[in-house]
Amino acid sequence: DKGSVSTVKTTEHKKHPANDAASSLWQTPSSIVASTAPPRSSTESIAVPSARGTYEAKDLEESERERGNAEFKGGNFTAAVKCYTKCLGLKGKNYVAFSNRAMAYLKLKEYARAVVSLCFF
């Protein structure tokens, strides 16, 4: 019949004592966290990293690269390498500093180090 509706017999699952115990275990972590967390006052401040710190690191990175350029122009290639390496240690993404350091190594005739310096691109 088009008008008849079929019914599905459902059975109620009985709660098993082991299921109740397991269920209570799953609820324990949040209750532990809530009970052991130190209370926060409404005036307590939370440390949030400053966006300015990013700019300061970028400024310091650029400053070291420029110092390296000045040392390179003055013919002090060892000092230039140190400045470029310090620049790269701050952030490590300044590709100009990688190539500048490689050029300083070439001037020092340290060819293997020049190649290794360029391998980080």
CSV table of C-alpha atoms in Angstrom, one decimal, residues 22-118:
chain,number,residue,atom,x,y,z
A,22,ALA,CA,34.2,4.6,31.2
A,23,SER,CA,31.9,7.6,30.7
A,24,SER,CA,33.0,9.0,34.0
A,25,LEU,CA,36.7,8.6,33.1
A,26,TRP,CA,36.1,10.7,30.0
A,27,GLN,CA,34.6,13.4,32.0
A,28,THR,CA,37.4,13.4,34.6
A,29,PRO,CA,40.0,15.5,32.6
A,30,SER,CA,37.8,18.6,32.3
A,31,SER,CA,36.8,18.4,35.9
A,32,ILE,CA,40.5,18.0,36.9
A,33,VAL,CA,41.4,21.0,34.8
A,34,ALA,CA,38.7,23.1,36.2
A,35,SER,CA,39.5,22.2,39.8
A,36,THR,CA,43.3,22.6,39.4
A,37,ALA,CA,43.5,25.7,37.3
A,38,PRO,CA,44.4,28.8,39.3
A,39,PRO,CA,41.6,31.2,39.5
A,40,ARG,CA,42.0,34.3,37.3
A,41,SER,CA,41.0,37.7,38.4
A,42,SER,CA,39.2,40.0,36.0
A,43,THR,CA,42.2,42.4,36.1
A,44,GLU,CA,44.9,39.8,35.5
A,45,SER,CA,46.9,40.4,32.4
A,46,ILE,CA,47.9,37.7,30.1
A,47,ALA,CA,51.3,38.0,28.2
A,48,VAL,CA,50.7,38.3,24.5
A,49,PRO,CA,53.7,38.5,22.1
A,50,SER,CA,54.0,42.0,20.7
A,51,ALA,CA,53.9,42.7,17.0
A,52,ARG,CA,56.7,45.2,17.7
A,53,GLY,CA,59.1,42.3,18.6
A,54,THR,CA,58.8,41.1,15.0
A,55,TYR,CA,59.7,44.6,13.7
A,56,GLU,CA,62.6,44.9,16.1
A,57,ALA,CA,64.0,41.5,15.0
A,58,LYS,CA,63.6,42.6,11.4
A,59,ASP,CA,65.3,45.9,12.0
A,60,LEU,CA,68.2,44.1,13.8
A,61,GLU,CA,68.4,41.6,10.9
A,62,GLU,CA,68.6,44.4,8.4
A,63,SER,CA,71.1,46.3,10.5
A,64,GLU,CA,73.5,43.3,10.6
A,65,ARG,CA,73.2,42.8,6.9
A,66,GLU,CA,74.1,46.4,6.3
A,67,ARG,CA,77.0,46.1,8.7
A,68,GLY,CA,78.1,43.1,6.7
A,69,ASN,CA,77.9,45.2,3.5
A,70,ALA,CA,80.0,47.9,5.0
A,71,GLU,CA,82.6,45.4,6.1
A,72,PHE,CA,82.6,43.8,2.7
A,73,LYS,CA,83.1,47.1,0.9
A,74,GLY,CA,86.0,47.8,3.3
A,75,GLY,CA,87.6,44.6,2.3
A,76,ASN,CA,87.1,43.0,5.8
A,77,PHE,CA,85.5,39.8,4.5
A,78,THR,CA,85.9,37.8,7.7
A,79,ALA,CA,83.9,40.5,9.6
A,80,ALA,CA,81.4,40.6,6.8
A,81,VAL,CA,80.8,36.8,7.1
A,82,LYS,CA,80.3,37.2,10.8
A,83,CYS,CA,77.7,40.0,10.3
A,84,TYR,CA,75.8,38.0,7.6
A,85,THR,CA,75.8,34.9,9.8
A,86,LYS,CA,74.4,36.9,12.7
A,87,CYS,CA,71.8,38.3,10.4
A,88,LEU,CA,70.8,34.8,9.3
A,89,GLY,CA,70.7,33.6,12.9
A,90,LEU,CA,68.0,36.1,13.7
A,91,LYS,CA,65.5,35.0,11.2
A,92,GLY,CA,67.2,32.8,8.6
A,93,LYS,CA,65.1,33.9,5.7
A,94,ASN,CA,67.2,36.8,4.4
A,95,TYR,CA,68.2,35.3,1.0
A,96,VAL,CA,70.4,38.4,0.2
A,97,ALA,CA,72.4,37.7,3.3
A,98,PHE,CA,73.0,34.1,2.2
A,99,SER,CA,74.3,35.2,-1.2
A,100,ASN,CA,76.3,38.1,0.4
A,101,ARG,CA,77.9,35.6,2.8
A,102,ALA,CA,78.7,33.3,-0.1
A,103,MET,CA,80.4,36.2,-1.9
A,104,ALA,CA,82.5,37.0,1.2
A,105,TYR,CA,83.5,33.4,1.4
A,106,LEU,CA,84.6,33.5,-2.2
A,107,LYS,CA,86.7,36.5,-1.5
A,108,LEU,CA,88.3,34.6,1.3
A,109,LYS,CA,88.9,31.7,-1.1
A,110,GLU,CA,86.7,29.4,1.1
A,111,TYR,CA,84.9,27.9,-1.9
A,112,ALA,CA,83.3,25.0,-0.1
A,113,ARG,CA,81.7,27.3,2.5
A,114,ALA,CA,80.5,29.6,-0.3
A,115,VAL,CA,78.7,26.6,-1.9
A,116,VAL,CA,77.2,25.5,1.4
A,117,SER,CA,76.0,29.0,2.1
A,118,LEU,CA,74.1,29.0,-1.1
